[in-house]
XYZ file of C-alpha atoms in Angstrom:
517
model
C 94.856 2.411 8.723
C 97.056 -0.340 9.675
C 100.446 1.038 11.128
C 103.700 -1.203 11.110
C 104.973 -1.899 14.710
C 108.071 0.281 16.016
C 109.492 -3.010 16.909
C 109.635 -3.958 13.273
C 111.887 -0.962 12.364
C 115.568 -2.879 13.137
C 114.034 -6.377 11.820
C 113.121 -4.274 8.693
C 116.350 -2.585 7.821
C 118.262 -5.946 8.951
C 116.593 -7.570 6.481
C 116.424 -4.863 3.750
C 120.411 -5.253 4.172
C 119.882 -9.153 3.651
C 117.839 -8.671 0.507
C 121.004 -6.083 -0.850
C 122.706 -9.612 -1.443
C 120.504 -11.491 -3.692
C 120.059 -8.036 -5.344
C 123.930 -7.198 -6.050
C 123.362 -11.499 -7.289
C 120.505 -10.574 -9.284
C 122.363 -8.049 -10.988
C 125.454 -10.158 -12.026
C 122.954 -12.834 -13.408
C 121.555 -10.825 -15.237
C 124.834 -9.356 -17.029
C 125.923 -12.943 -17.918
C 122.189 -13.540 -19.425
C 122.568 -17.205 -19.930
C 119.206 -17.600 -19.827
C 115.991 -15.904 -18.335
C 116.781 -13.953 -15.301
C 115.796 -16.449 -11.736
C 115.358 -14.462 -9.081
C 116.316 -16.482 -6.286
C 112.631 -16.372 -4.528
C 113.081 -19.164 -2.108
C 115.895 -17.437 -0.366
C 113.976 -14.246 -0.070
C 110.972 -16.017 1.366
C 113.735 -17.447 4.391
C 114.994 -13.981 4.652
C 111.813 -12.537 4.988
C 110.391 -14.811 7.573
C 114.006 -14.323 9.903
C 112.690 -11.186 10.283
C 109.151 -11.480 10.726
C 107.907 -10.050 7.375
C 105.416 -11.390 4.825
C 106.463 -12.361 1.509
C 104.647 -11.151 -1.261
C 105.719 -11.546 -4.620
C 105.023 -8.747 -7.178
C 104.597 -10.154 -10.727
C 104.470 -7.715 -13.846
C 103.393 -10.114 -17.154
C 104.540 -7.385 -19.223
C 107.993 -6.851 -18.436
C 110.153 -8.271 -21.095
C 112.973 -5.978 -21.056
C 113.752 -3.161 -24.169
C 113.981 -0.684 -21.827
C 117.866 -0.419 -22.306
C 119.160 1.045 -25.064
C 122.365 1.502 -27.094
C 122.900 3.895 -30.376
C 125.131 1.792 -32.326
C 122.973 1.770 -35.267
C 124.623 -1.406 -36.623
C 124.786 -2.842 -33.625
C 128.644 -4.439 -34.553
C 130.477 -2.840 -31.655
C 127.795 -3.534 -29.214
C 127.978 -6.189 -26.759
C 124.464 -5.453 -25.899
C 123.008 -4.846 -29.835
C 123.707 -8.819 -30.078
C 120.986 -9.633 -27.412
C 118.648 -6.764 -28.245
C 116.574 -5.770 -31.131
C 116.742 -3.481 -33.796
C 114.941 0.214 -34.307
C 115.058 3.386 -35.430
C 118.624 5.234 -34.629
C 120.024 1.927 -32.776
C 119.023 -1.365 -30.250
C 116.929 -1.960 -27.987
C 119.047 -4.492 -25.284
C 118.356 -6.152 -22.117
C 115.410 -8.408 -23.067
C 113.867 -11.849 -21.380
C 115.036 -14.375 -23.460
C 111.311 -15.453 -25.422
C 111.029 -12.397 -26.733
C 114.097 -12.492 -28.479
C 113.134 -15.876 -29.602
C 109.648 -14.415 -30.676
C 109.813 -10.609 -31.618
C 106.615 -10.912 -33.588
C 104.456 -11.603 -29.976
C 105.420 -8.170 -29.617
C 102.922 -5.261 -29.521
C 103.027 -2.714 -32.709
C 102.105 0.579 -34.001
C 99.123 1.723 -36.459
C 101.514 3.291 -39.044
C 100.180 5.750 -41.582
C 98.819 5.054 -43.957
C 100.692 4.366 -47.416
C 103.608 4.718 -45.231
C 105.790 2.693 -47.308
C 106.145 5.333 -49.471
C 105.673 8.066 -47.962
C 109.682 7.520 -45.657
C 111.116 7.409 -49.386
C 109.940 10.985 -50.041
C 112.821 13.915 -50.332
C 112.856 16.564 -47.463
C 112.034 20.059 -48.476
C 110.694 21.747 -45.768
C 110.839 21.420 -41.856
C 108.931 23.594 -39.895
C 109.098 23.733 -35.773
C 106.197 25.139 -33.489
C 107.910 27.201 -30.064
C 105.617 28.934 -27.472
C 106.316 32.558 -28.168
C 108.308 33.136 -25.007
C 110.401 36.151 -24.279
C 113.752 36.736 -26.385
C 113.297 33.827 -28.227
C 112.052 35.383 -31.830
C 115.764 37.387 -31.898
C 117.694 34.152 -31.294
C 115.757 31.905 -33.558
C 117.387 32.632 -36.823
C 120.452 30.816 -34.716
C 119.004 27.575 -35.113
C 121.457 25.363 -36.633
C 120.496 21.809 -38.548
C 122.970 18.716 -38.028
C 122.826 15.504 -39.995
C 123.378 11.984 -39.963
C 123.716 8.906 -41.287
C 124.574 6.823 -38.308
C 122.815 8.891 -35.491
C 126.304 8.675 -33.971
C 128.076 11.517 -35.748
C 126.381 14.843 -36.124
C 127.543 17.550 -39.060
C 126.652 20.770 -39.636
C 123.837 20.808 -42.518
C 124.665 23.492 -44.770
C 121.764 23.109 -47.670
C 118.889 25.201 -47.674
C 118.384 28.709 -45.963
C 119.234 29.373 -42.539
C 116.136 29.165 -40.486
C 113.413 31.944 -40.553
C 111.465 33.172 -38.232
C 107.904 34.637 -36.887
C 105.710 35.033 -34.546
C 101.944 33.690 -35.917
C 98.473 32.805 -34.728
C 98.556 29.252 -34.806
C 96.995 26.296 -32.586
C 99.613 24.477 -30.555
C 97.481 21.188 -29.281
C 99.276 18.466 -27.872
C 97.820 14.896 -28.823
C 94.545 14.747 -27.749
C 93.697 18.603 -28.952
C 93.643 20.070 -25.838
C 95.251 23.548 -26.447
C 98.546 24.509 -25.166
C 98.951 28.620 -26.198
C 95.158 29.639 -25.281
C 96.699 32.773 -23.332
C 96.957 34.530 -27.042
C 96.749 31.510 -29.406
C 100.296 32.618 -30.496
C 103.364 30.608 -31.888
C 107.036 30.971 -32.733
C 107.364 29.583 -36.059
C 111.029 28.588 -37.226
C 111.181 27.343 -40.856
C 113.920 26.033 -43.235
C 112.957 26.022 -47.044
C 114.494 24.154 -49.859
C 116.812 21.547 -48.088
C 116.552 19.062 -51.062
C 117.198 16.060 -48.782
C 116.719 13.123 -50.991
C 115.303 9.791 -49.980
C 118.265 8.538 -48.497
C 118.600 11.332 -45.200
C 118.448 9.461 -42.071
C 118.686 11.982 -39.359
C 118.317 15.392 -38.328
C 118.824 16.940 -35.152
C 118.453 20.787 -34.008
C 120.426 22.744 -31.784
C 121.207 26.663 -30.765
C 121.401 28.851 -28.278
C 120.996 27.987 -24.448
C 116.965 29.573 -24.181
C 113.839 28.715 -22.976
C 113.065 26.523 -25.442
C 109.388 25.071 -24.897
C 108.069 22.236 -27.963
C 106.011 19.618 -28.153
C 107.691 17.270 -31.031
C 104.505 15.747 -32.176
C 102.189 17.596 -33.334
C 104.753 21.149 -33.306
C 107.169 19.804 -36.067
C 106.103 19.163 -39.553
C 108.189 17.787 -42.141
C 107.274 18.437 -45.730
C 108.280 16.828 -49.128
C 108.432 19.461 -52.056
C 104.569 18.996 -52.557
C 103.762 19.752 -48.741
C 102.921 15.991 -48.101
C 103.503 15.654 -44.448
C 106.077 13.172 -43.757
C 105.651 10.563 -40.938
C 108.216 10.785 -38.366
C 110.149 9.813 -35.469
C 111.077 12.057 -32.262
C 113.736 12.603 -30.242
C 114.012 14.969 -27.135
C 116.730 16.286 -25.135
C 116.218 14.274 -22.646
C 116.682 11.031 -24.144
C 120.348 12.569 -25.787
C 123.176 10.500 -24.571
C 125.213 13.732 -24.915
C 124.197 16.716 -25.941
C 125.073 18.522 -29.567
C 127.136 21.153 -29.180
C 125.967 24.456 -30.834
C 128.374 25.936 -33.645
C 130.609 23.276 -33.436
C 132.137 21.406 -36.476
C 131.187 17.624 -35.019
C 129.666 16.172 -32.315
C 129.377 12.665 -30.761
C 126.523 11.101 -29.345
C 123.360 9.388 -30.049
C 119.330 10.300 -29.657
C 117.112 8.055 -28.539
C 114.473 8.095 -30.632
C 110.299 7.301 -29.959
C 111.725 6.818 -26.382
C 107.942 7.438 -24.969
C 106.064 6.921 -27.972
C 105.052 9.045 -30.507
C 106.286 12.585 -29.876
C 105.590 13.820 -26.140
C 108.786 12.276 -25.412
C 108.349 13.483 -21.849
C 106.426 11.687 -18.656
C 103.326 13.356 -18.020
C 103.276 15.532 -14.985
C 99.996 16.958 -13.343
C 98.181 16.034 -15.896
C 99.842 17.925 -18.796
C 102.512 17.514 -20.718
C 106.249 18.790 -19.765
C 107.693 20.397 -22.552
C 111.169 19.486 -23.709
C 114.011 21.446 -25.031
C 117.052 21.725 -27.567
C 118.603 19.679 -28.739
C 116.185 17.708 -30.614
C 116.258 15.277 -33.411
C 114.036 13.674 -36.256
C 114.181 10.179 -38.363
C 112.158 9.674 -41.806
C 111.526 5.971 -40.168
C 109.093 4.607 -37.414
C 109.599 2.340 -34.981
C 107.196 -0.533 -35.838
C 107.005 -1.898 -32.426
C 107.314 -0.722 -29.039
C 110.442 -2.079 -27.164
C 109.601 -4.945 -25.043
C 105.445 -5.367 -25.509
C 104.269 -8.734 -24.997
C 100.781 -8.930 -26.502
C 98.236 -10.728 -24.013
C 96.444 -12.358 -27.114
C 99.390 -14.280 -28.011
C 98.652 -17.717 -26.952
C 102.178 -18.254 -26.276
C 102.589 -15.450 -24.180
C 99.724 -16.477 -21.956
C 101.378 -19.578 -21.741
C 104.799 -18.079 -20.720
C 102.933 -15.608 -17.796
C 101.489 -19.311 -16.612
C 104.913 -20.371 -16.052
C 105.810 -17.594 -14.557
C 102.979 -17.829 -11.745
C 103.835 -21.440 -11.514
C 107.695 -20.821 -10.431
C 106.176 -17.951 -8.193
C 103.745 -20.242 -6.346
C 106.299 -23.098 -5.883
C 108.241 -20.791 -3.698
C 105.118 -20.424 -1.438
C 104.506 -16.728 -1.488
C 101.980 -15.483 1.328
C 100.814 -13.555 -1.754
C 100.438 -12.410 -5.023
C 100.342 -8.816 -6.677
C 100.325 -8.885 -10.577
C 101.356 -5.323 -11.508
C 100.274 -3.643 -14.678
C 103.516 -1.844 -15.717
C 106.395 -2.301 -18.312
C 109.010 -0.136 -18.803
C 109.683 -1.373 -22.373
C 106.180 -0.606 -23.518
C 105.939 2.450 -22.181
C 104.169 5.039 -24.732
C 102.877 8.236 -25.175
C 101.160 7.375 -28.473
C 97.893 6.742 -29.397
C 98.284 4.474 -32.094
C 100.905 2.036 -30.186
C 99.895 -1.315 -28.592
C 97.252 -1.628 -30.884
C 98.495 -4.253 -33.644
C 99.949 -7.857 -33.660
C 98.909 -11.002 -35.675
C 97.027 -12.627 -33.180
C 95.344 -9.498 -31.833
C 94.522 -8.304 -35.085
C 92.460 -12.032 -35.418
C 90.291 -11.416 -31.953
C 89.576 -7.601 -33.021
C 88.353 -9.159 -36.472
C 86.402 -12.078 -34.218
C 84.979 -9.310 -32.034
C 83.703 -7.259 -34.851
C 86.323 -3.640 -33.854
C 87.895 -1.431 -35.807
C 91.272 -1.177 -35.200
C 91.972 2.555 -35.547
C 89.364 2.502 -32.338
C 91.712 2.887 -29.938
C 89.500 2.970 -26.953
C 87.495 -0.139 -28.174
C 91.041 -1.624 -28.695
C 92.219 -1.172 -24.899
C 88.606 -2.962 -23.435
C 89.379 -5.504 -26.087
C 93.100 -6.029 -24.886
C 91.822 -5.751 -21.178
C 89.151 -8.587 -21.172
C 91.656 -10.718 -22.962
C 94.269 -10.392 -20.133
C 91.794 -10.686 -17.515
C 90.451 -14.140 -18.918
C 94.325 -14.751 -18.252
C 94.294 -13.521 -14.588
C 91.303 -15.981 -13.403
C 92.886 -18.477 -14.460
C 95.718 -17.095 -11.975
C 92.543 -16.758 -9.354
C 91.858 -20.610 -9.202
C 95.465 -20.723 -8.722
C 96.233 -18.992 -6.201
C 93.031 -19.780 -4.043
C 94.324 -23.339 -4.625
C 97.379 -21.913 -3.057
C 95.184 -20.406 0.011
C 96.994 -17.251 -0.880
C 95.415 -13.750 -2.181
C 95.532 -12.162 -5.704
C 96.172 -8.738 -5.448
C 94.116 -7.287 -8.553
C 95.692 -3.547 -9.407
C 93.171 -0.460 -10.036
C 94.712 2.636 -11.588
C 92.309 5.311 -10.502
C 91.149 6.546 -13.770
C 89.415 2.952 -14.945
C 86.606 3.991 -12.457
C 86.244 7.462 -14.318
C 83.325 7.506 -16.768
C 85.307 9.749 -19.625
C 88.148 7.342 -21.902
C 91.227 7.602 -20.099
C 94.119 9.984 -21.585
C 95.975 7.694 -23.788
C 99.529 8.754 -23.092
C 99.684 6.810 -20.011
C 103.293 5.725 -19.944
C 103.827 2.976 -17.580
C 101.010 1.005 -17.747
C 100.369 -1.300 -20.681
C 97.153 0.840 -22.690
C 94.308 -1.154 -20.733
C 91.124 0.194 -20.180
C 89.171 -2.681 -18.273
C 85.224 -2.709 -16.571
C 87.013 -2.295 -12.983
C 84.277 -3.337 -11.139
C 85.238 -6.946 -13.056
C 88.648 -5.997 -12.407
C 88.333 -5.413 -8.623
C 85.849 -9.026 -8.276
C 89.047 -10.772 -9.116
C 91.035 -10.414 -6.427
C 90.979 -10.946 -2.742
C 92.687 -7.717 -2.158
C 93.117 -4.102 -4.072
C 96.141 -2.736 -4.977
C 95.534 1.576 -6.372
C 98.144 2.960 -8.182
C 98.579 6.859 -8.899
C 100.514 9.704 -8.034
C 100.469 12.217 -5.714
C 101.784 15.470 -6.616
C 100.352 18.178 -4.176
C 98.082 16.107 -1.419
C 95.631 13.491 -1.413
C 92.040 13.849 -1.731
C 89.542 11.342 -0.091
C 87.180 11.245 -2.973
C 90.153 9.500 -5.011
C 88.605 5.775 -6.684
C 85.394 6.098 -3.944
C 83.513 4.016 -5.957
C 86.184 1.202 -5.990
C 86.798 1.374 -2.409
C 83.281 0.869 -1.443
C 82.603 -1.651 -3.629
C 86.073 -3.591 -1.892
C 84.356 -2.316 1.189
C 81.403 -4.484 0.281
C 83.268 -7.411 -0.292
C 85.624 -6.944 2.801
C 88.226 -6.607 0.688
C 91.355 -4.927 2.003
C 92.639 -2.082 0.066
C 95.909 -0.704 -0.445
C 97.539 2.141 -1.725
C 100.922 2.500 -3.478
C 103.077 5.536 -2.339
C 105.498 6.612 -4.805
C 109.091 7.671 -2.667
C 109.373 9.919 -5.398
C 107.299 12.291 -5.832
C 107.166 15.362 -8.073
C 109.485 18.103 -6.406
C 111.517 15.325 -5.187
C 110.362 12.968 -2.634
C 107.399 11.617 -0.698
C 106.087 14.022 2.155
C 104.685 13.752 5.187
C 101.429 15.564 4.491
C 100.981 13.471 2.080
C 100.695 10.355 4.498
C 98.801 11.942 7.378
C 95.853 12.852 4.351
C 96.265 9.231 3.462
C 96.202 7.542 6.840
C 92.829 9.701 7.810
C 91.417 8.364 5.060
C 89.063 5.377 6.607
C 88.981 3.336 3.483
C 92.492 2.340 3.259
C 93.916 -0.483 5.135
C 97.699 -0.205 4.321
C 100.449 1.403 2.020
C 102.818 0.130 -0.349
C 106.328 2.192 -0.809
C 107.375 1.654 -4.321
C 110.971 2.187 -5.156
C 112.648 1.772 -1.838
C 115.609 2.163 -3.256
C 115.397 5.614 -3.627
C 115.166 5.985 -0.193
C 118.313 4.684 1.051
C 121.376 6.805 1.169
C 123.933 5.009 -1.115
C 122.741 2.193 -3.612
C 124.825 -0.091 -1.236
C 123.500 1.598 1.785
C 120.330 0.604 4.208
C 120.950 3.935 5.892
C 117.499 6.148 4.801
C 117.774 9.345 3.528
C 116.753 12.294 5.916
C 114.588 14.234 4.033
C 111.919 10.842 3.718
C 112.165 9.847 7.461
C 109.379 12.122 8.431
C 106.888 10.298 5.838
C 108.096 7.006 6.875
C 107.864 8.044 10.641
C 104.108 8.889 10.327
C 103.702 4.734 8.805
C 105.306 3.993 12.560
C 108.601 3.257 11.351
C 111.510 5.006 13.508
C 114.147 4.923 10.868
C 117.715 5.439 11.459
């Protein structure tokens, strides 16, 4: 592997503490939001070549903003709800400026179906799946509902019975129907019976005692009408609370955020399965119809805005170009998001797939945007720069990928077309205990083939906190990789004004031949 020079190590944090400017600039841009966010390139590119560094640009097509969020639910005493967009429980704020101007490009959800009618329905029954873990069947009957019309203020609910439960053989799968309790295939049921909620409830949230609390919101809570037709729903977790609900008392402010990952996980994936969340939690009778900020790539003028985009890039004379496949306002968890829009719903019909196949739906969706990216090929070669083409290491895996992939848009493309693109490889994955050699083989020998460099994106952090130097010695002895990537520098530094790095990640960056301060 390709080491950095120790004399690059002052020119490195010198300019790191150049680029802080036309970040802190950036920033207060952005909070005016005339217009779409410029980020002043050309001055980077000077910066970067004071100090001896190449410029790469990083482009991600699907970052449109949504990320941010507010809970005014009628968005009147919110600065930020009068640039954003409406859904479930509140706004979705901080969005590039064409989506606003065009919020049907945006990606949407399969709903259920009839759903129309089935969010008028009453509320008669809500039932909540636990794993059975110890102490928690004597505490359960402490439950207590809260209600709202606002998702701002919280009430006690006082209809129906106080919650009941028991311990029963049940199956708690998560999405994809791997099962979760197959120690004794037991579950903590906790049940409340005749609420009579008519059609007009809006939200629900749970709360009780401080316990080990372990659900899965979809598919471990079921909401009922009085007929036992299941009610569609939307999920929120406790980690996506803006302050918490305080058990037994009379009123409580704060806001969920609800569908903040998708469909019901409401948690980021970690090792593979899902991380449970915790009390407080809260339900809405609606569904958010589209995901936050989800550009869809067969929206002819989407494609056109991305092309502007790479144009303004390449006037700035980049030494290259990295297009990254990852939004943070389309993130999902869900298998039936990113899979409708007008104009995608047109090429699925064309192409002769179903839309409820979801699989089929991601190729589809994949081919589309790389039609888009060799277009970007021809120019950049024009350019007599490289295209970095990403490869998340599952697309070489001959299984469907797990569909709750958060950050990355729901593309499943042929990566050996994928990986012909570019002139170099970016991979993208996570690390959590060490690296093994065998990761993507058959995509670095086929860029071995080609003589195409390939790099590989370190996370700084890392599950149980931060990136570790094990971790880099197994990737530096691997032969097939030619250089890293550190995403999120920021994390490293000690102070979000600071180019001062953080002790505990100096020995990782010390093995890539940097002698950090």
């Amino acid at each position: 592997m390709r080491r950095l020079p120790r004399a690059l190590t002052g020119q490195l944090q010198q300019a790191d503490q150049e680029l802080l400017h036309f970040y802190h600039k950036l920033r207060v841009h952005r909070d005016n939001l005339p217009a779409r966010p410029r980020i002043p390139r050309l001055s980077l590119r000077a910066a970067a070549k004071r100090h001896g560094l190449e410029f790469y640009v990083t482009y991600k097509p699907y970052e449109w903003g949504g990320s941010e969020w507010t809970g005014a639910s009628n968005g009147s005493s919110s600065t930020g709800a009068r640039r954003g967009l409406p859904c479930v429980g509140g706004w979705n704020t901080w969005y590039d400026q064409r989506l606003l101007r065009h919020p049907e490009w945006r990606l949407h959800h399969r709903l259920p179906t009839h759903y129309p009618k089935l969010i008028k329905k009453p509320l008669a029954r809500l039932t909540l799946h636990f794993l059975p873990r110890p102490g928690l069947q004597r505490i359960a009957s402490k439950l207590r509902l809260w209600s709202s019309r606002d998702n701002l203020t919280y009430e006690p609910l006082t209809q129906g019975r106080l919650a009941r439960a028991s311990v029963v053989r049940y199956r708690l799968t998560d999405y994809f129907g791997r099962l979760m309790n197959r120690e004794n295939g037991l579950a903590l049921r906790v049940q409340w019976d005749k609420l009579d909620l008519s059609a007009d409830w809006k939200f629900i949230s749970v709360d009780g005692p401080k316990a080990d609390w372990a659900i899965l919101p979809c598919p471990w809570i079921i909401a009922q009408d009085d007929r036992g037709v299941i009610l569609p729903l939307s999920y929120a977790c406790a980690a996506e609370h803006q302050k918490k609900v305080g058990f037994n008392l009379g009123q409580t402010d704060g806001a969920f955020r609800f569908d903040a990952w998708g469909g019901g996980i409401g948690t980021v994936m970690q090792h593979g399965e899902p991380t449970f969340t915790g009390l407080p939690l809260a339900i809405a009778r609606e569904r958010n119809r589209a995901r936050p900020g989800a550009p869809c790539e067969a929206e002819p003028g989407v494609r056109r805005a991305w092309h502007d985009d790479v144009d303004e890039i390449l006037a700035c004379r980049p030494d290259g170009l990295e297009l990254r496949l990852q939004a943070h306002g389309m993130s999902s968890d869900d298998p039936n998001a990113l899979t409708q829009n007008g104009a995608l719903d047109m090429e699925l019909k064309r192409r002769g797939i179903d839309p409820a196949d979801t699989v089929a739906v991601m190729r589809a969706r994949a081919d589309l945007f790389l039609r888009w990216a060799t277009d970007v090929k021809r120019k950049t070669r024009a350019a007599r720069i490289p295209l970095v083409m990403p490869q998340q290491c599952f697309w070489a895996n001959p299984e469907p990928p797990r569909l709750c992939l958060q950050s990355q848009p729901k593309l499943w493309p042929a990566w050996t077309e994928w990986l012909d693109q570019g002139q170099e490889v970016m991979l993208r994955e996570h690390f959590y205990h060490s690296y093994a050699p065998d990761l993507c083989f058959p995509v670095k020998e086929r860029a071995a083939a080609q003589r195409k460099p390939v790099w590989l994106q370190l996370f700084a952090s890392q599950a149980g906190g931060h990136l570790r130097a094990v971790i880099v010695d197994e990737v530096m002895a691997d032969p097939r990789i030619d250089g890293v990537v550190v995403y999120e520098w920021s994390v490293i530094r000690d102070g979000h004004d600071s180019c001062k790095i953080k002790s505990e990640y100096r020995p990782a960056l010390a093995r890539l031949g940097l002698a950090v301060r």
